[in-house]
Coordinates of C-alpha atoms and ligand atoms in Angstrom, one line a residue:
X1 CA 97.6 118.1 124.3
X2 CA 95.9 119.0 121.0
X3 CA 93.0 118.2 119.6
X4 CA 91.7 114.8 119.8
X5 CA 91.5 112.9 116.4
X6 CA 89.0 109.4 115.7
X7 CA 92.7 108.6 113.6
X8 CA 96.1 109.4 113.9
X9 CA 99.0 107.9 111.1
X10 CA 102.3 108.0 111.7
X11 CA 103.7 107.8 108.1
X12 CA 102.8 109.2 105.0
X13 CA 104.3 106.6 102.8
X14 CA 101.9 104.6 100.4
X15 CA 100.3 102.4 102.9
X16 CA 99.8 105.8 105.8
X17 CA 98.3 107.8 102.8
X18 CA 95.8 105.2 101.9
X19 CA 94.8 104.3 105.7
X20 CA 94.0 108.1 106.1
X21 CA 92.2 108.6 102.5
X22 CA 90.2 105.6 103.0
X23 CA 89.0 106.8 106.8
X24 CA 88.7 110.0 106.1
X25 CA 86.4 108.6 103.4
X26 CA 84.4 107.3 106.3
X27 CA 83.9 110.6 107.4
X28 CA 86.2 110.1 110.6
X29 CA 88.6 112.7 111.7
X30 CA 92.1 112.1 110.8
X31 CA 95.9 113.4 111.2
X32 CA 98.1 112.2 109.7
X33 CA 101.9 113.1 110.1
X34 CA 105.0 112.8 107.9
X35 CA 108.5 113.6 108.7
X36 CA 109.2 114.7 105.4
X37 CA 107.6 117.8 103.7
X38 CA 106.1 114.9 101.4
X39 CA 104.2 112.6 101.1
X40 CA 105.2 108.8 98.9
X41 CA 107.8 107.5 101.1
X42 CA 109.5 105.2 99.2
X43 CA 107.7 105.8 96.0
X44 CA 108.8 109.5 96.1
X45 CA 111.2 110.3 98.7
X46 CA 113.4 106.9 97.5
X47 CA 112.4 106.9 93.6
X48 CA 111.4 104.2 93.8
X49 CA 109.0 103.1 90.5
X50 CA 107.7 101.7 89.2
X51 CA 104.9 99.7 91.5
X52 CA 105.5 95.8 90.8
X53 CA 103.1 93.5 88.4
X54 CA 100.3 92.0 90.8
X55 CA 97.6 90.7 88.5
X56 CA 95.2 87.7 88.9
X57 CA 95.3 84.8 86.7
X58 CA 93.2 87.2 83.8
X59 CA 95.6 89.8 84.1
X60 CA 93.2 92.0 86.6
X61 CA 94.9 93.7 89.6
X62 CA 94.5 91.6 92.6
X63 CA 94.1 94.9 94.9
X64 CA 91.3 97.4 93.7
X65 CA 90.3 100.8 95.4
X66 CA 93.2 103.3 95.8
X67 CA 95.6 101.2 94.2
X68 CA 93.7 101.5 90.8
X69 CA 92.2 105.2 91.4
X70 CA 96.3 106.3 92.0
X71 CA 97.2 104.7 88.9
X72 CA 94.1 105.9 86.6
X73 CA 94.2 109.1 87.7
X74 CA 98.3 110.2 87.1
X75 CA 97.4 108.2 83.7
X76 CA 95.2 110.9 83.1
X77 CA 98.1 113.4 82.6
X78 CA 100.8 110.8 81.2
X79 CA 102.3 110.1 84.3
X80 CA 101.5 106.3 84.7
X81 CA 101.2 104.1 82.4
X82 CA 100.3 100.1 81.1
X83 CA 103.2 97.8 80.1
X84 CA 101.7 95.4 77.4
X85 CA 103.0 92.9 80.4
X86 CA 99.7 94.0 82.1
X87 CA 101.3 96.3 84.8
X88 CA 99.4 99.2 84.8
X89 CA 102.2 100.3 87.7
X90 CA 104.5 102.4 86.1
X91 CA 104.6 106.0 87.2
X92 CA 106.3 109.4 87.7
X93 CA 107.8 109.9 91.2
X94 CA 107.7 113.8 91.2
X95 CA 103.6 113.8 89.7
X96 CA 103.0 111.0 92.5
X97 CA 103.8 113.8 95.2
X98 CA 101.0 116.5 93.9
X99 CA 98.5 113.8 93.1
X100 CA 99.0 112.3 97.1
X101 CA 98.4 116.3 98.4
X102 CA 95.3 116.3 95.9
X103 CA 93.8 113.3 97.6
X104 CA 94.5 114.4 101.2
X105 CA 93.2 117.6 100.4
X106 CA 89.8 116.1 98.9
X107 CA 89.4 114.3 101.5
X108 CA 89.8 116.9 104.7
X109 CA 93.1 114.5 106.1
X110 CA 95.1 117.0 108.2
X111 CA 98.5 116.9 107.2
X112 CA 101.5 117.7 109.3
X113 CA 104.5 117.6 107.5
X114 CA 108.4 117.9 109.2
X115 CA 106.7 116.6 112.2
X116 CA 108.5 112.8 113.1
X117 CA 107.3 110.9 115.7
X118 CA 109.5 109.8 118.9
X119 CA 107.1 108.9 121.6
X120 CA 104.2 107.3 122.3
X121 CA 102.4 107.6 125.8
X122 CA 101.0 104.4 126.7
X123 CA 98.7 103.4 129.4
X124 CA 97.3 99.8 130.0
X125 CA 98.0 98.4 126.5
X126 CA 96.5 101.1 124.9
X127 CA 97.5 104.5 123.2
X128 CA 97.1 107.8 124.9
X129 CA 99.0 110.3 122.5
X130 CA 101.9 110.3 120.4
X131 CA 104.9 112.5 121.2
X132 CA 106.4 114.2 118.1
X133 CA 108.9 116.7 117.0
X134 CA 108.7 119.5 114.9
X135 CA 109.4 123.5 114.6
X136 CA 106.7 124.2 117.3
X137 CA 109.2 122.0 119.5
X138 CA 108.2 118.6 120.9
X139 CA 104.2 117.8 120.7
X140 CA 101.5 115.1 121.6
X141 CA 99.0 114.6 119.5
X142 CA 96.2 112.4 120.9
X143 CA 93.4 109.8 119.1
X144 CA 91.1 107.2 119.6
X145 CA 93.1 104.9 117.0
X146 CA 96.6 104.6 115.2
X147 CA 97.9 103.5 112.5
X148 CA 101.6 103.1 111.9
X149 CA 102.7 103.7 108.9
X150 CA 106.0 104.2 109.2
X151 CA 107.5 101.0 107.5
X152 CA 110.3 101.0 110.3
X153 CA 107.2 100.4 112.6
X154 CA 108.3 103.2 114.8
X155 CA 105.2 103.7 116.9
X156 CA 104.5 100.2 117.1
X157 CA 108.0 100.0 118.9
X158 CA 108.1 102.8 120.9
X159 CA 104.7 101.3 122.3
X160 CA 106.6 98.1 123.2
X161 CA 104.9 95.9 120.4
X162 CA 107.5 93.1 120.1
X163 CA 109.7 93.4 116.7
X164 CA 111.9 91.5 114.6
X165 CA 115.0 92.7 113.6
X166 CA 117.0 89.5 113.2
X167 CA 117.6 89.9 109.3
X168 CA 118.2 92.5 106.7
X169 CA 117.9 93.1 103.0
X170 CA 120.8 95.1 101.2
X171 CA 120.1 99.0 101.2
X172 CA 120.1 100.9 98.5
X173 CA 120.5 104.9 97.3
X174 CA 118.4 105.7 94.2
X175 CA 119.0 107.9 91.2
X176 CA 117.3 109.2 88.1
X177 CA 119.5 110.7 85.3
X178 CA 117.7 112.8 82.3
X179 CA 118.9 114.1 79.2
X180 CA 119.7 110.8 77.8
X181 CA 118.8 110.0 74.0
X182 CA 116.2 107.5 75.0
X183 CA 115.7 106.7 71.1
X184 CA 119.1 105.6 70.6
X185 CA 119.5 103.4 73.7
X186 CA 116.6 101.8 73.4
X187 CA 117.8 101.1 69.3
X188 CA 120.9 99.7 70.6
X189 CA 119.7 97.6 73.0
X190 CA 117.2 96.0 70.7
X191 CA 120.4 96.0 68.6
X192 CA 122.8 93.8 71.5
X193 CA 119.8 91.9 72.2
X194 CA 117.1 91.0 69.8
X195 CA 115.5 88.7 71.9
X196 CA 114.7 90.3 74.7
X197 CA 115.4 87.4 77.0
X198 CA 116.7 90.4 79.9
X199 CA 115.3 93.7 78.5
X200 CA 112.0 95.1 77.3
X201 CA 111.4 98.3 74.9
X202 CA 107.7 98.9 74.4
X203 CA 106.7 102.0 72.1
X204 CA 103.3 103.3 74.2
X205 CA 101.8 106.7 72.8
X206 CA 103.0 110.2 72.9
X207 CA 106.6 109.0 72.1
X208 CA 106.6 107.0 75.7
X209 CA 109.4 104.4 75.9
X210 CA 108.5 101.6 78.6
X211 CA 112.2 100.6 78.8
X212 CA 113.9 98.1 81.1
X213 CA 117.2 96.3 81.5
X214 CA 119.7 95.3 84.3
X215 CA 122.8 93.5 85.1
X216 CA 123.5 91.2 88.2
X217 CA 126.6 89.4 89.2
X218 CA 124.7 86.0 88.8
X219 CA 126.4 85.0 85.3
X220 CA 123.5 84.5 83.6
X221 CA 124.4 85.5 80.1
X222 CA 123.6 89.6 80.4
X223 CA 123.7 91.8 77.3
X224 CA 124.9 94.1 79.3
X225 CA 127.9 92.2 81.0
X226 CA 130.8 93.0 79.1
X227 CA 130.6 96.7 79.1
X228 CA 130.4 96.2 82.7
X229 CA 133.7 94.1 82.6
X230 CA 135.3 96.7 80.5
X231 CA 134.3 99.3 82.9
X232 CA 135.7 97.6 85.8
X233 CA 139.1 96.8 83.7
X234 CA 139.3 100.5 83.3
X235 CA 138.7 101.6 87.0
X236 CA 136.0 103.4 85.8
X237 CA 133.8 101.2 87.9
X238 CA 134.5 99.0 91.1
X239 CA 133.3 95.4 90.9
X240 CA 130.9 96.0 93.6
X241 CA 129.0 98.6 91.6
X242 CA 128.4 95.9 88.8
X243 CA 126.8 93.8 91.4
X244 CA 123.1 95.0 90.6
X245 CA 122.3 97.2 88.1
X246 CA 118.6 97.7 87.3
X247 CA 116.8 100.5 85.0
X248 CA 113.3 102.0 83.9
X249 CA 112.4 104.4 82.1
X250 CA 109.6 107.3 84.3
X251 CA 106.2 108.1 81.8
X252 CA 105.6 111.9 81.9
X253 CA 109.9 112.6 82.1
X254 CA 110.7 111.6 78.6
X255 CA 114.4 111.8 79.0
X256 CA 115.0 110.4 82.4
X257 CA 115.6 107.3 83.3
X258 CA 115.6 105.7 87.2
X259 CA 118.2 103.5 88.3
X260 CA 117.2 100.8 91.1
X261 CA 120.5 100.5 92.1
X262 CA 123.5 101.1 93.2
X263 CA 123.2 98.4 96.2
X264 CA 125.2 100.0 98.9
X265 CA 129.0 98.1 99.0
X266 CA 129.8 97.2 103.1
X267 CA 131.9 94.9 104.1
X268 CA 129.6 93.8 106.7
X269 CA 125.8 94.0 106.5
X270 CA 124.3 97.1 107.1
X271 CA 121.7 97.8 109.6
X272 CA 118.9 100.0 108.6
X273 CA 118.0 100.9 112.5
X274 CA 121.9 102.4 112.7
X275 CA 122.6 105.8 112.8
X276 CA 126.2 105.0 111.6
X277 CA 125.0 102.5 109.2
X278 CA 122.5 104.6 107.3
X279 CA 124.8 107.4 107.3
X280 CA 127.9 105.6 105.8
X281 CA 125.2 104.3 103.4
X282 CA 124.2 107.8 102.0
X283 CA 128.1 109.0 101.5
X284 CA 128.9 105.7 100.1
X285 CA 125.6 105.3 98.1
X286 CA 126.7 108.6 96.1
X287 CA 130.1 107.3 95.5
X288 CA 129.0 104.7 93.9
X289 CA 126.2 106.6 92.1
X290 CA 128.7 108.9 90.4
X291 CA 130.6 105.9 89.3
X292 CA 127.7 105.0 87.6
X293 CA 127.2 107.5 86.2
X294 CA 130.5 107.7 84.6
X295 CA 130.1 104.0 83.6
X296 CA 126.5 104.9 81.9
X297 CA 128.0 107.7 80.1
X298 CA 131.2 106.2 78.8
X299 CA 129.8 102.6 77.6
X300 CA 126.0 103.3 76.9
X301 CA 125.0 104.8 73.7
X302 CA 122.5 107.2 73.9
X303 CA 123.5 108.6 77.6
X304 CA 126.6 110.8 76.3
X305 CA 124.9 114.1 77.4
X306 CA 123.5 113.1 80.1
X307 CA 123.3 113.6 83.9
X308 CA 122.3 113.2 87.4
X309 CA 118.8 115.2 87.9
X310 CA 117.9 113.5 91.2
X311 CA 119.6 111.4 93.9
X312 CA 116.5 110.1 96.4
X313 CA 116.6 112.4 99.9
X314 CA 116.0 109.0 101.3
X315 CA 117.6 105.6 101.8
X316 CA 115.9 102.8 100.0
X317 CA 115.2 100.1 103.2
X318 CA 113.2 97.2 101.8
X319 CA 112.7 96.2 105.4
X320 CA 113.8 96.8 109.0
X321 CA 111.2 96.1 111.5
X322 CA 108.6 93.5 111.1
X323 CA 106.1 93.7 113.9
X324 CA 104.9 90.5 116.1
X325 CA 101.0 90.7 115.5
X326 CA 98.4 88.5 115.9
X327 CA 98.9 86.5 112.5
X328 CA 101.9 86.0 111.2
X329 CA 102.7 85.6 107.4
X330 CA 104.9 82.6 106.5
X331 CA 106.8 82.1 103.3
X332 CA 104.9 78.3 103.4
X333 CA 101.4 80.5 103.4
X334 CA 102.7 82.5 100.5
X335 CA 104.1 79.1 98.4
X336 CA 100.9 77.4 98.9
X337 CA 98.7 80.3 98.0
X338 CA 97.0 80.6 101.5
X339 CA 93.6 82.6 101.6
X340 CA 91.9 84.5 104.4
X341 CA 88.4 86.0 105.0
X342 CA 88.1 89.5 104.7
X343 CA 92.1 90.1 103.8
X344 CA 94.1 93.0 103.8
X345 CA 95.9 92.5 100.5
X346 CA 96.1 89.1 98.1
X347 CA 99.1 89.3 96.1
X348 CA 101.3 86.9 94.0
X349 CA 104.8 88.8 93.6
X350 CA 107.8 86.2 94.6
X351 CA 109.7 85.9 97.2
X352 CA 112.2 88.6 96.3
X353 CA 115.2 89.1 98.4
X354 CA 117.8 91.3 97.6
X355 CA 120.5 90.0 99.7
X356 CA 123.6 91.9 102.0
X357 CA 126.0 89.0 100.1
X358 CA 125.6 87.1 97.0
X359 CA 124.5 84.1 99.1
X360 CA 121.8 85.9 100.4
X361 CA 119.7 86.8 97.0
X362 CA 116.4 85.0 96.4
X363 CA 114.2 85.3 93.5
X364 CA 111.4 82.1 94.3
X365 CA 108.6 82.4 92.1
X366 CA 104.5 81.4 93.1
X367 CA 101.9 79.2 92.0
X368 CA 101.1 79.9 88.6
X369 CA 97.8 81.7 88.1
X370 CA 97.1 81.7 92.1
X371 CA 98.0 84.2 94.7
X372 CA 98.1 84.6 98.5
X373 CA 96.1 87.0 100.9
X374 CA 97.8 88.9 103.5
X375 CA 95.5 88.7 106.4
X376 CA 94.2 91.3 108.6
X377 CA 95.8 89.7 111.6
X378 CA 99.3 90.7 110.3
X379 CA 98.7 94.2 110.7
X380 CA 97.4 94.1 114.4
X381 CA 100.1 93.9 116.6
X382 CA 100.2 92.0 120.5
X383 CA 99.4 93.6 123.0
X384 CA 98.2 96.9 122.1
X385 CA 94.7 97.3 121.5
X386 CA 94.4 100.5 119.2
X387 CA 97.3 100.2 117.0
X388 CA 97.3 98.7 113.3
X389 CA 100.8 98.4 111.7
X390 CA 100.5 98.9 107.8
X391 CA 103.0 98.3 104.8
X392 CA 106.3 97.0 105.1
X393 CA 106.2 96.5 108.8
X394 CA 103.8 94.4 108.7
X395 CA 104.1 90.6 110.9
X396 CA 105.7 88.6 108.3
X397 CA 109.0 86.2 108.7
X398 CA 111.8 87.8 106.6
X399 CA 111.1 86.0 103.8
X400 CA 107.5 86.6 103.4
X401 CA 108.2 90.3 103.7
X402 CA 109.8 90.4 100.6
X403 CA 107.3 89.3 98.4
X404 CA 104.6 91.2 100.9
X405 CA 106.5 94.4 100.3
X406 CA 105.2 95.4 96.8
X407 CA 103.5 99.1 96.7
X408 CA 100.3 97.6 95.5
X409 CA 100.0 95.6 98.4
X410 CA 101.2 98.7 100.6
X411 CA 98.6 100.9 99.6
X412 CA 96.1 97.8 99.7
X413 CA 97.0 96.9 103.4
X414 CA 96.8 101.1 104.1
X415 CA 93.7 101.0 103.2
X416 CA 92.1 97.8 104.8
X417 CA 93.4 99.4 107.7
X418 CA 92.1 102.7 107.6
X419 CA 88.5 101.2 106.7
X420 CA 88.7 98.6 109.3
X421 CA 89.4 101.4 112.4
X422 CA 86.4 103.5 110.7
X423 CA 84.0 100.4 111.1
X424 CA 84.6 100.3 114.9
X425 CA 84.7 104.1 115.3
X426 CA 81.0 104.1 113.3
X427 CA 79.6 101.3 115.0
Ligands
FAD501 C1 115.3 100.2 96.8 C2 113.9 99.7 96.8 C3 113.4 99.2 95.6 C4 112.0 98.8 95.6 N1 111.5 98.4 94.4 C5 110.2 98.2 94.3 C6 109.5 98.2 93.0 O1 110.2 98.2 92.0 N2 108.2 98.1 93.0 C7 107.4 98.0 94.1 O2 106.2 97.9 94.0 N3 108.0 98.1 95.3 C8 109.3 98.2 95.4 N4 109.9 98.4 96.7 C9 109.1 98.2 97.9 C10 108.2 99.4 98.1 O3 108.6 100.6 97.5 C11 108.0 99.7 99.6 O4 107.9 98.5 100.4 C12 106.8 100.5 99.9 O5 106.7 101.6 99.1 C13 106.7 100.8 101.4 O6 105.6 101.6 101.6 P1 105.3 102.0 103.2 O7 104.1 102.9 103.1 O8 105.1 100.7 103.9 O9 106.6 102.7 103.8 P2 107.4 103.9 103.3 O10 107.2 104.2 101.8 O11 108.8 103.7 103.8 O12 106.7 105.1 104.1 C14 107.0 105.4 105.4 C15 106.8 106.9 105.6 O13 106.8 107.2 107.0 C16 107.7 108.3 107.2 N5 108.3 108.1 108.6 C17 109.2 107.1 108.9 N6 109.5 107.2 110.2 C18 108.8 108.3 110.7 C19 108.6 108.9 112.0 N7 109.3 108.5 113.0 N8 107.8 110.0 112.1 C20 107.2 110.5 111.0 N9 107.2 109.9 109.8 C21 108.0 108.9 109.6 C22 108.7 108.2 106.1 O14 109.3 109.5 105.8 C23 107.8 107.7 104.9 O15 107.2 108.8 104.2 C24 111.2 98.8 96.7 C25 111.8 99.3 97.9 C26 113.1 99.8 97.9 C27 113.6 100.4 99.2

């Protein structure tokens, strides 16, 4: 076996990053590994940006530390930036990926990179080593502590932490197109839609756009809907692709703009934890992503030389595993704005489903002004005794998960974590 760490993370998403920055800042020794040759997770490897609005009543972020350095420091270089909405959250995918190294590196966490975990060795509820597979052929890397940062909960599972899988949100393939005449799109839509009831164009500094708009099947009076209609009535898109439609525009790319969509088109839900699934999701993902690109170009002024720079190299799962741990977050705890001592993250982004039907689409807003805490409880699983589960994976019911889910509550919950094994290993 190789060296023994104080802190192994499986994961080097958000959440895995912070829990090994914030140990590491504890002066323990930690590994952390990634099955990528990345790290982000979602936030690079599925595009996804930019981090959602969680502000206290006076408009200050809920979650501090990492969250906040991350931000201030890619703002530094024009690759985050403030909405006048209050989000300081939106941010450059690719610049997210040097700035994630920079911190590692700062802070001695050895990184292992195309290294992906599929073991664990297990003795008396506790963890011996983890088995993982890389170009050195299958290895077992041993600690004191883990944290799983996986968001599919993958170590938790293969350490026989009890899971839920019951229920899933719809997948989706991500995509960033550049070369588009950000000036004359955002002057049309302004144009179509003066009021601004479903878009937002914000002028920032250095010619930065803050640009958002989308279209859902939910009739709800879109600008955008009858150019979607005309699209479909000319086969240039299929119904299913005007389902969800959702844009921003990426400080520090100044001609690129990120589409969180399309929602992957099944005629049965998908299953994230399916081989067959996720691979029928990336084939037709793109299929639907050049049709969008068709649509984008034909009907939206301002994209007619543009194209496809990026599709994500990864799936977008909102959710697949939810761990049982020792406290459980409720959607009832999150609507009545329950607090805990010494939290892992406090939040107050809605209940957000994005559904595998219509039907199953939820958008349930919070107490006004108030917020929840995620307690520390939902990141320690049963029956294990030195494993923490941080991020998406976290014990929640389905629903709770998708207002838990947020990136600024992933890197919060990373780095409660990370702090919280250092404390025992110090003591
Ligand atoms: C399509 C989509 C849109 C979203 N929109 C927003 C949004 O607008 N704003 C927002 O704030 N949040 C949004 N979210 C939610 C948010 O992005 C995620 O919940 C969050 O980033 C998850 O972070 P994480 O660290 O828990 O997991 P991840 O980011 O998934 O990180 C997990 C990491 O573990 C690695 N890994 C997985 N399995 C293994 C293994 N076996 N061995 C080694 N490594 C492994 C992965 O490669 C990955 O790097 C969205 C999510 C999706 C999918």
């Amino acid at each position: 076996m190789n060296k023994k760490w104080d802190i192994i993370v499986a994961g080097g998403g958000l959440s895995g990053v912070a829990a090994a920055v914030a140990a590491a800042r504890k002066d323990c020794s930690v590994l952390l590994i990634e099955k990528n040759g990345f790290l982000g997770g979602c936030a690079t490897a599925s595009l996804v940006t930019p981090m959602m609005k969680n502000n206290d009543a006076k408009g200050n972020p809920l979650n501090r530390g990492l969250y906040e350095e991350i931000l201030k420091r890619l703002a530094k270089t024009g690759n985050s930036a403030k909405h006048p909405d209050g989000n300081p959250g939106w941010f450059n995918p690719e610049e997210m990926k040097f700035l994630l190294d920079r911190l590692c590196e700062e802070n001695n966490v050895n990184l292992l990179f195309d290294t992906r975990l599929i073991g664990v060795k297990r003795e008396d509820g506790h963890i011996k080593a983890i088995n993982c597979i890389n170009k050195g052929g299958v290895q077992q890397y041993g600690g004191d502590y883990y944290i799983d940062a996986t968001g599919d909960a993958d170590l938790a599972f293969y350490a026989g932490v009890p899971c839920d899988t019951g229920e899933h949100q719809s997948l989706t393939l991500r995509f960033n197109m550049d070369n588009v005449n950000i000036f004359k799109f955002s002057k049309w839509l302004i144009d179509i839609e003066p009021e601004m009831t479903f878009s937002s164009v914000e002028y920032g500094d250095c010619n930065t756009i803050l640009l958002t708009t989308a279209h859902t099947s939910e009739d709800v009076g879109w600008k955008l809907r009858p150019y979607f209609r005309l699209a479909v009535r000319d086969g240039v898109i299929k119904p299913e692709d005007a389902e969800y439609f959702q844009i921003f525009t990426i400080p520090g790319q100044r001609n690129a703009i990120a589409f969180n969509c399309p929602r992957i088109y099944s005629q049965k839900p998908l299953d994230p934890l399916d081989p067959w699934d996720i691979s029928y999701a990336y084939v037709q993902g793109r299929k639907q992503i050049k049709r969008l690109e068709n649509f984008c170009k034909t009907y939206l002024p301002g994209f007619e030389g543009a194209y496809i720079s990026q599709i994500a190299p990864c799936l977008g799962i909102r959710e697949s595993r939810r761990i049982e741990g020792v406290n459980k977050l409720f959607e009832e705890d999150i609507l009545e704005s329950k607090k805990y001592k010494g939290a892992a993250a406090s939040s107050n982004y809605p209940i957000d489903i994005h559904g595998n039907s219509k039907q199953g689409n939820e958008l349930t807003e919070l107490l006004k002004n108030d917020y929840y805490d995620i307690p520390i409880g939902s990141l320690i699983p049963q029956h294990v005794s030195n494993l923490m589960v941080v991020g998406k994976a976290l014990s929640a019911t389905f629903k709770a998960q998708s207002s838990a889910r947020i990136q600024p509550n992933c890197i919060a919950m990373g780095e409660s974590a990370g702090n919280y094994w250092a404390k025992r290993i110090k003591i």
